[in-house]
mmCIF file with all atom_site columns, C-alpha atoms in Angstrom:
data_model
loop_
_atom_site.group_PDB
_atom_site.id
_atom_site.type_symbol
_atom_site.label_atom_id
_atom_site.label_alt_id
_atom_site.label_comp_id
_atom_site.label_asym_id
_atom_site.label_entity_id
_atom_site.label_seq_id
_atom_site.pdbx_PDB_ins_code
_atom_site.Cartn_x
_atom_site.Cartn_y
_atom_site.Cartn_z
_atom_site.occupancy
_atom_site.B_iso_or_equiv
_atom_site.pdbx_formal_charge
_atom_site.auth_seq_id
_atom_site.auth_comp_id
_atom_site.auth_asym_id
_atom_site.auth_atom_id
_atom_site.pdbx_PDB_model_num
ATOM 1   C CA . UNK A 1 1   ? -134.105 -14.450 -85.467  1.00 0.00 ? 821 UNK A CA 1
ATOM 2   C CA . UNK A 1 2   ? -131.390 -13.737 -82.822  1.00 0.00 ? 822 UNK A CA 1
ATOM 3   C CA . UNK A 1 3   ? -130.633 -16.277 -80.030  1.00 0.00 ? 823 UNK A CA 1
ATOM 4   C CA . UNK A 1 4   ? -129.493 -15.663 -76.495  1.00 0.00 ? 824 UNK A CA 1
ATOM 5   C CA . UNK A 1 5   ? -126.877 -18.200 -76.466  1.00 0.00 ? 825 UNK A CA 1
ATOM 6   C CA . UNK A 1 6   ? -123.504 -18.912 -78.409  1.00 0.00 ? 826 UNK A CA 1
ATOM 7   C CA . UNK A 1 7   ? -121.104 -21.836 -78.712  1.00 0.00 ? 827 UNK A CA 1
ATOM 8   C CA . UNK A 1 8   ? -117.483 -21.128 -79.003  1.00 0.00 ? 828 UNK A CA 1
ATOM 9   C CA . UNK A 1 9   ? -114.463 -23.307 -79.583  1.00 0.00 ? 829 UNK A CA 1
ATOM 10  C CA . UNK A 1 10  ? -111.133 -23.318 -77.723  1.00 0.00 ? 830 UNK A CA 1
ATOM 11  C CA . UNK A 1 11  ? -108.734 -21.258 -79.958  1.00 0.00 ? 831 UNK A CA 1
ATOM 12  C CA . UNK A 1 12  ? -110.783 -19.053 -82.131  1.00 0.00 ? 832 UNK A CA 1
ATOM 13  C CA . UNK A 1 13  ? -113.492 -16.987 -80.625  1.00 0.00 ? 833 UNK A CA 1
ATOM 14  C CA . UNK A 1 14  ? -114.914 -15.769 -83.963  1.00 0.00 ? 834 UNK A CA 1
ATOM 15  C CA . UNK A 1 15  ? -113.879 -14.778 -87.427  1.00 0.00 ? 835 UNK A CA 1
ATOM 16  C CA . UNK A 1 16  ? -115.222 -12.340 -89.890  1.00 0.00 ? 836 UNK A CA 1
ATOM 17  C CA . UNK A 1 17  ? -115.252 -12.575 -93.471  1.00 0.00 ? 837 UNK A CA 1
ATOM 18  C CA . UNK A 1 18  ? -116.230 -9.205  -95.441  1.00 0.00 ? 838 UNK A CA 1
ATOM 19  C CA . UNK A 1 19  ? -117.830 -10.437 -98.782  1.00 0.00 ? 839 UNK A CA 1
ATOM 20  C CA . UNK A 1 20  ? -118.424 -8.546  -101.986 1.00 0.00 ? 840 UNK A CA 1
ATOM 21  C CA . UNK A 1 21  ? -121.905 -9.884  -102.432 1.00 0.00 ? 841 UNK A CA 1
ATOM 22  C CA . UNK A 1 22  ? -123.740 -10.907 -99.267  1.00 0.00 ? 842 UNK A CA 1
ATOM 23  C CA . UNK A 1 23  ? -126.509 -12.676 -101.207 1.00 0.00 ? 843 UNK A CA 1
ATOM 24  C CA . UNK A 1 24  ? -124.140 -14.877 -103.156 1.00 0.00 ? 844 UNK A CA 1
ATOM 25  C CA . UNK A 1 25  ? -122.449 -15.773 -100.016 1.00 0.00 ? 845 UNK A CA 1
ATOM 26  C CA . UNK A 1 26  ? -125.940 -16.615 -98.416  1.00 0.00 ? 846 UNK A CA 1
ATOM 27  C CA . UNK A 1 27  ? -126.587 -18.954 -101.304 1.00 0.00 ? 847 UNK A CA 1
ATOM 28  C CA . UNK A 1 28  ? -123.196 -20.684 -100.920 1.00 0.00 ? 848 UNK A CA 1
ATOM 29  C CA . UNK A 1 29  ? -123.017 -20.892 -97.093  1.00 0.00 ? 849 UNK A CA 1
ATOM 30  C CA . UNK A 1 30  ? -126.437 -21.489 -95.959  1.00 0.00 ? 850 UNK A CA 1
ATOM 31  C CA . UNK A 1 31  ? -126.816 -24.976 -97.673  1.00 0.00 ? 851 UNK A CA 1
ATOM 32  C CA . UNK A 1 32  ? -123.389 -25.946 -96.299  1.00 0.00 ? 852 UNK A CA 1
ATOM 33  C CA . UNK A 1 33  ? -124.198 -25.060 -92.693  1.00 0.00 ? 853 UNK A CA 1
ATOM 34  C CA . UNK A 1 34  ? -127.500 -27.122 -93.111  1.00 0.00 ? 854 UNK A CA 1
ATOM 35  C CA . UNK A 1 35  ? -125.499 -30.082 -94.395  1.00 0.00 ? 855 UNK A CA 1
ATOM 36  C CA . UNK A 1 36  ? -123.021 -29.617 -91.526  1.00 0.00 ? 856 UNK A CA 1
ATOM 37  C CA . UNK A 1 37  ? -126.031 -29.450 -88.968  1.00 0.00 ? 857 UNK A CA 1
ATOM 38  C CA . UNK A 1 38  ? -124.924 -25.984 -87.785  1.00 0.00 ? 858 UNK A CA 1
ATOM 39  C CA . UNK A 1 39  ? -127.835 -23.454 -87.291  1.00 0.00 ? 859 UNK A CA 1
ATOM 40  C CA . UNK A 1 40  ? -127.589 -19.857 -88.301  1.00 0.00 ? 860 UNK A CA 1
ATOM 41  C CA . UNK A 1 41  ? -127.217 -17.942 -85.093  1.00 0.00 ? 861 UNK A CA 1
ATOM 42  C CA . UNK A 1 42  ? -128.771 -14.719 -86.619  1.00 0.00 ? 862 UNK A CA 1
ATOM 43  C CA . UNK A 1 43  ? -128.762 -12.368 -89.659  1.00 0.00 ? 863 UNK A CA 1
ATOM 44  C CA . UNK A 1 44  ? -129.489 -8.782  -90.627  1.00 0.00 ? 864 UNK A CA 1
ATOM 45  C CA . UNK A 1 45  ? -129.541 -6.630  -93.807  1.00 0.00 ? 865 UNK A CA 1
ATOM 46  C CA . UNK A 1 46  ? -125.753 -6.506  -94.060  1.00 0.00 ? 866 UNK A CA 1
ATOM 47  C CA . UNK A 1 47  ? -124.618 -9.744  -92.109  1.00 0.00 ? 867 UNK A CA 1
ATOM 48  C CA . UNK A 1 48  ? -125.265 -13.209 -91.024  1.00 0.00 ? 868 UNK A CA 1
ATOM 49  C CA . UNK A 1 49  ? -123.472 -15.301 -88.294  1.00 0.00 ? 869 UNK A CA 1
ATOM 50  C CA . UNK A 1 50  ? -123.015 -19.191 -87.661  1.00 0.00 ? 870 UNK A CA 1
ATOM 51  C CA . UNK A 1 51  ? -121.228 -20.296 -84.553  1.00 0.00 ? 871 UNK A CA 1
ATOM 52  C CA . UNK A 1 52  ? -117.796 -18.429 -84.651  1.00 0.00 ? 872 UNK A CA 1
ATOM 53  C CA . UNK A 1 53  ? -118.227 -17.329 -88.181  1.00 0.00 ? 873 UNK A CA 1
ATOM 54  C CA . UNK A 1 54  ? -119.622 -13.687 -88.901  1.00 0.00 ? 874 UNK A CA 1
ATOM 55  C CA . UNK A 1 55  ? -119.990 -12.920 -92.584  1.00 0.00 ? 875 UNK A CA 1
ATOM 56  C CA . UNK A 1 56  ? -120.840 -9.189  -93.528  1.00 0.00 ? 876 UNK A CA 1
ATOM 57  C CA . UNK A 1 57  ? -121.123 -6.869  -96.564  1.00 0.00 ? 877 UNK A CA 1
ATOM 58  C CA . UNK A 1 58  ? -118.470 -4.304  -97.209  1.00 0.00 ? 878 UNK A CA 1
ATOM 59  C CA . UNK A 1 59  ? -120.875 -1.480  -96.032  1.00 0.00 ? 879 UNK A CA 1
ATOM 60  C CA . UNK A 1 60  ? -121.586 -3.008  -92.780  1.00 0.00 ? 880 UNK A CA 1
ATOM 61  C CA . UNK A 1 61  ? -120.609 -1.070  -89.742  1.00 0.00 ? 881 UNK A CA 1
ATOM 62  C CA . UNK A 1 62  ? -118.542 -4.209  -88.589  1.00 0.00 ? 882 UNK A CA 1
ATOM 63  C CA . UNK A 1 63  ? -116.518 -4.155  -91.866  1.00 0.00 ? 883 UNK A CA 1
ATOM 64  C CA . UNK A 1 64  ? -114.799 -0.717  -91.846  1.00 0.00 ? 884 UNK A CA 1
ATOM 65  C CA . UNK A 1 65  ? -115.487 -0.516  -95.607  1.00 0.00 ? 885 UNK A CA 1
ATOM 66  C CA . UNK A 1 66  ? -112.865 -3.148  -96.449  1.00 0.00 ? 886 UNK A CA 1
ATOM 67  C CA . UNK A 1 67  ? -113.129 -6.776  -98.056  1.00 0.00 ? 887 UNK A CA 1
ATOM 68  C CA . UNK A 1 68  ? -111.197 -9.412  -96.290  1.00 0.00 ? 888 UNK A CA 1
ATOM 69  C CA . UNK A 1 69  ? -108.233 -10.999 -98.107  1.00 0.00 ? 889 UNK A CA 1
ATOM 70  C CA . UNK A 1 70  ? -108.200 -14.883 -99.216  1.00 0.00 ? 890 UNK A CA 1
ATOM 71  C CA . UNK A 1 71  ? -108.729 -16.957 -96.174  1.00 0.00 ? 891 UNK A CA 1
ATOM 72  C CA . UNK A 1 72  ? -108.780 -20.699 -95.640  1.00 0.00 ? 892 UNK A CA 1
ATOM 73  C CA . UNK A 1 73  ? -111.510 -22.096 -93.203  1.00 0.00 ? 893 UNK A CA 1
ATOM 74  C CA . UNK A 1 74  ? -112.060 -25.726 -92.370  1.00 0.00 ? 894 UNK A CA 1
ATOM 75  C CA . UNK A 1 75  ? -115.515 -26.764 -90.868  1.00 0.00 ? 895 UNK A CA 1
ATOM 76  C CA . UNK A 1 76  ? -115.551 -29.946 -88.721  1.00 0.00 ? 896 UNK A CA 1
ATOM 77  C CA . UNK A 1 77  ? -117.671 -32.639 -89.957  1.00 0.00 ? 897 UNK A CA 1
ATOM 78  C CA . UNK A 1 78  ? -118.964 -35.623 -87.947  1.00 0.00 ? 898 UNK A CA 1
ATOM 79  C CA . UNK A 1 79  ? -117.934 -38.405 -90.257  1.00 0.00 ? 899 UNK A CA 1
ATOM 80  C CA . UNK A 1 80  ? -116.725 -39.006 -93.927  1.00 0.00 ? 900 UNK A CA 1
ATOM 81  C CA . UNK A 1 81  ? -120.255 -39.104 -95.310  1.00 0.00 ? 901 UNK A CA 1
ATOM 82  C CA . UNK A 1 82  ? -120.692 -35.299 -94.080  1.00 0.00 ? 902 UNK A CA 1
ATOM 83  C CA . UNK A 1 83  ? -117.472 -34.412 -95.778  1.00 0.00 ? 903 UNK A CA 1
ATOM 84  C CA . UNK A 1 84  ? -118.949 -35.985 -99.159  1.00 0.00 ? 904 UNK A CA 1
ATOM 85  C CA . UNK A 1 85  ? -122.275 -34.224 -98.635  1.00 0.00 ? 905 UNK A CA 1
ATOM 86  C CA . UNK A 1 86  ? -120.613 -30.890 -97.881  1.00 0.00 ? 906 UNK A CA 1
ATOM 87  C CA . UNK A 1 87  ? -118.651 -31.055 -101.290 1.00 0.00 ? 907 UNK A CA 1
ATOM 88  C CA . UNK A 1 88  ? -121.701 -32.099 -103.324 1.00 0.00 ? 908 UNK A CA 1
ATOM 89  C CA . UNK A 1 89  ? -123.688 -29.228 -101.825 1.00 0.00 ? 909 UNK A CA 1
ATOM 90  C CA . UNK A 1 90  ? -120.908 -26.678 -102.065 1.00 0.00 ? 910 UNK A CA 1
ATOM 91  C CA . UNK A 1 91  ? -120.472 -27.361 -105.649 1.00 0.00 ? 911 UNK A CA 1
ATOM 92  C CA . UNK A 1 92  ? -124.223 -27.272 -106.394 1.00 0.00 ? 912 UNK A CA 1
ATOM 93  C CA . UNK A 1 93  ? -124.249 -23.795 -104.429 1.00 0.00 ? 913 UNK A CA 1
ATOM 94  C CA . UNK A 1 94  ? -121.750 -22.449 -106.791 1.00 0.00 ? 914 UNK A CA 1
ATOM 95  C CA . UNK A 1 95  ? -118.391 -23.515 -105.261 1.00 0.00 ? 915 UNK A CA 1
ATOM 96  C CA . UNK A 1 96  ? -115.282 -24.472 -107.436 1.00 0.00 ? 916 UNK A CA 1
ATOM 97  C CA . UNK A 1 97  ? -113.493 -27.649 -106.847 1.00 0.00 ? 917 UNK A CA 1
ATOM 98  C CA . UNK A 1 98  ? -110.288 -27.162 -104.948 1.00 0.00 ? 918 UNK A CA 1
ATOM 99  C CA . UNK A 1 99  ? -109.827 -30.981 -103.835 1.00 0.00 ? 919 UNK A CA 1
ATOM 100 C CA . UNK A 1 100 ? -112.333 -33.657 -104.121 1.00 0.00 ? 920 UNK A CA 1
ATOM 101 C CA . UNK A 1 101 ? -113.160 -35.644 -100.768 1.00 0.00 ? 921 UNK A CA 1
ATOM 102 C CA . UNK A 1 102 ? -110.423 -38.007 -99.730  1.00 0.00 ? 922 UNK A CA 1
ATOM 103 C CA . UNK A 1 103 ? -107.801 -38.808 -97.376  1.00 0.00 ? 923 UNK A CA 1
ATOM 104 C CA . UNK A 1 104 ? -104.938 -36.289 -96.917  1.00 0.00 ? 924 UNK A CA 1
ATOM 105 C CA . UNK A 1 105 ? -101.404 -36.935 -95.673  1.00 0.00 ? 925 UNK A CA 1
ATOM 106 C CA . UNK A 1 106 ? -101.827 -34.494 -92.641  1.00 0.00 ? 926 UNK A CA 1
ATOM 107 C CA . UNK A 1 107 ? -102.301 -37.152 -90.071  1.00 0.00 ? 927 UNK A CA 1
ATOM 108 C CA . UNK A 1 108 ? -103.767 -40.815 -90.159  1.00 0.00 ? 928 UNK A CA 1
ATOM 109 C CA . UNK A 1 109 ? -107.507 -40.583 -90.645  1.00 0.00 ? 929 UNK A CA 1
ATOM 110 C CA . UNK A 1 110 ? -107.643 -36.940 -91.951  1.00 0.00 ? 930 UNK A CA 1
ATOM 111 C CA . UNK A 1 111 ? -110.471 -37.086 -94.664  1.00 0.00 ? 931 UNK A CA 1
ATOM 112 C CA . UNK A 1 112 ? -111.287 -33.599 -96.258  1.00 0.00 ? 932 UNK A CA 1
ATOM 113 C CA . UNK A 1 113 ? -112.653 -31.696 -99.148  1.00 0.00 ? 933 UNK A CA 1
ATOM 114 C CA . UNK A 1 114 ? -111.893 -28.145 -100.341 1.00 0.00 ? 934 UNK A CA 1
ATOM 115 C CA . UNK A 1 115 ? -113.972 -25.772 -102.277 1.00 0.00 ? 935 UNK A CA 1
ATOM 116 C CA . UNK A 1 116 ? -113.492 -22.196 -103.437 1.00 0.00 ? 936 UNK A CA 1
ATOM 117 C CA . UNK A 1 117 ? -116.258 -19.879 -102.363 1.00 0.00 ? 937 UNK A CA 1
ATOM 118 C CA . UNK A 1 118 ? -117.664 -16.817 -104.295 1.00 0.00 ? 938 UNK A CA 1
ATOM 119 C CA . UNK A 1 119 ? -114.852 -14.579 -102.877 1.00 0.00 ? 939 UNK A CA 1
ATOM 120 C CA . UNK A 1 120 ? -112.067 -16.977 -103.647 1.00 0.00 ? 940 UNK A CA 1
ATOM 121 C CA . UNK A 1 121 ? -111.691 -18.079 -100.132 1.00 0.00 ? 941 UNK A CA 1
ATOM 122 C CA . UNK A 1 122 ? -110.584 -21.812 -99.657  1.00 0.00 ? 942 UNK A CA 1
ATOM 123 C CA . UNK A 1 123 ? -113.368 -23.655 -97.711  1.00 0.00 ? 943 UNK A CA 1
ATOM 124 C CA . UNK A 1 124 ? -112.855 -27.075 -96.234  1.00 0.00 ? 944 UNK A CA 1
ATOM 125 C CA . UNK A 1 125 ? -114.866 -29.600 -94.399  1.00 0.00 ? 945 UNK A CA 1
ATOM 126 C CA . UNK A 1 126 ? -112.774 -32.222 -92.457  1.00 0.00 ? 946 UNK A CA 1
ATOM 127 C CA . UNK A 1 127 ? -113.280 -35.284 -90.437  1.00 0.00 ? 947 UNK A CA 1
ATOM 128 C CA . UNK A 1 128 ? -110.388 -36.188 -88.353  1.00 0.00 ? 948 UNK A CA 1
ATOM 129 C CA . UNK A 1 129 ? -111.122 -40.034 -87.906  1.00 0.00 ? 949 UNK A CA 1
ATOM 130 C CA . UNK A 1 130 ? -112.274 -41.586 -84.701  1.00 0.00 ? 950 UNK A CA 1
ATOM 131 C CA . UNK A 1 131 ? -111.397 -39.044 -81.681  1.00 0.00 ? 951 UNK A CA 1
ATOM 132 C CA . UNK A 1 132 ? -112.717 -38.387 -78.225  1.00 0.00 ? 952 UNK A CA 1
ATOM 133 C CA . UNK A 1 133 ? -113.595 -34.827 -77.916  1.00 0.00 ? 953 UNK A CA 1
ATOM 134 C CA . UNK A 1 134 ? -112.987 -32.982 -74.687  1.00 0.00 ? 954 UNK A CA 1
ATOM 135 C CA . UNK A 1 135 ? -116.283 -30.924 -75.064  1.00 0.00 ? 955 UNK A CA 1
ATOM 136 C CA . UNK A 1 136 ? -118.640 -30.529 -78.015  1.00 0.00 ? 956 UNK A CA 1
ATOM 137 C CA . UNK A 1 137 ? -118.656 -26.681 -77.595  1.00 0.00 ? 957 UNK A CA 1
ATOM 138 C CA . UNK A 1 138 ? -118.421 -23.895 -74.989  1.00 0.00 ? 958 UNK A CA 1
ATOM 139 C CA . UNK A 1 139 ? -122.139 -22.588 -74.435  1.00 0.00 ? 959 UNK A CA 1
ATOM 140 C CA . UNK A 1 140 ? -122.505 -19.003 -73.444  1.00 0.00 ? 960 UNK A CA 1
ATOM 141 C CA . UNK A 1 141 ? -126.084 -18.103 -72.227  1.00 0.00 ? 961 UNK A CA 1
ATOM 142 C CA . UNK A 1 142 ? -127.489 -14.644 -71.228  1.00 0.00 ? 962 UNK A CA 1
#
């Protein structure tokens, strides 16, 4: 199901991961996005996308026949409990531990968890502590 609206952040418009096994990636990522309360924007036989993240197979037209290299992606969580749930769900979905939920020294209040996805990417959920957002997202409709 495709939607006719998108949400975009301020720095990154979109990122593409080209994966070796799209079905393994769906089994890993879709439960994570459900946990983070981020809906799937669309999918086809060789891709799916969620907000700014586009994930495709190597044979997708958008991939140019090449896998992406190791990447670190950090997803925003609404609170510490969501970071904890992200970690549990990611581990059950086949992720490998790369840092259990906890405070990190990056700045006061930084609470994150890290897992390795089926392609070796370092995937994080982070809650930055109490903060005032300038906007939830940029909404594009057509």
